[in-house]
XYZ file of C-alpha atoms in Angstrom:
41
model
C -22.755 0.659 -14.328
C -22.759 2.546 -11.048
C -20.040 2.242 -8.456
C -22.588 0.571 -6.181
C -23.236 -2.128 -8.777
C -19.513 -2.830 -9.075
C -19.213 -3.085 -5.296
C -22.151 -5.509 -5.195
C -20.539 -7.689 -7.874
C -17.198 -7.646 -6.049
C -18.964 -8.569 -2.808
C -20.722 -11.496 -4.497
C -17.438 -12.695 -6.011
C -15.699 -12.387 -2.634
C -18.494 -14.312 -0.895
C -18.450 -17.010 -3.567
C -14.658 -17.305 -3.327
C -14.902 -17.563 0.456
C -17.529 -20.314 0.240
C -15.455 -22.221 -2.313
C -12.357 -21.894 -0.124
C -14.225 -23.184 2.937
C -15.766 -26.108 1.035
C -12.443 -26.925 -0.635
C -10.640 -26.903 2.717
C -13.196 -29.381 4.065
C -13.287 -31.686 1.040
C -9.605 -31.387 0.125
C -7.139 -31.311 3.017
C -3.447 -30.542 2.448
C -3.076 -33.276 -0.174
C -5.914 -31.763 -2.173
C -4.278 -28.342 -2.074
C -1.006 -29.788 -3.337
C -2.971 -31.474 -6.130
C -4.717 -28.211 -6.998
C -1.403 -26.311 -7.000
C 0.163 -29.012 -9.168
C -2.768 -28.781 -11.555
C -2.447 -24.990 -11.675
C 1.208 -25.012 -12.734
C-alpha cells in the first residue's frame, strides 16, 4: 500500500467519524451521550 492510499483511507475514516458525530449530536442530545458513555464503560 502506498502512503497516498493510507492517507485516503484515513481521510475516509475521519469523514465517516465526523458524519457519525454530527448525526449522533442531532439524534442524541446530552442524554444520549451519557447513555453512550455509560454503555462504553
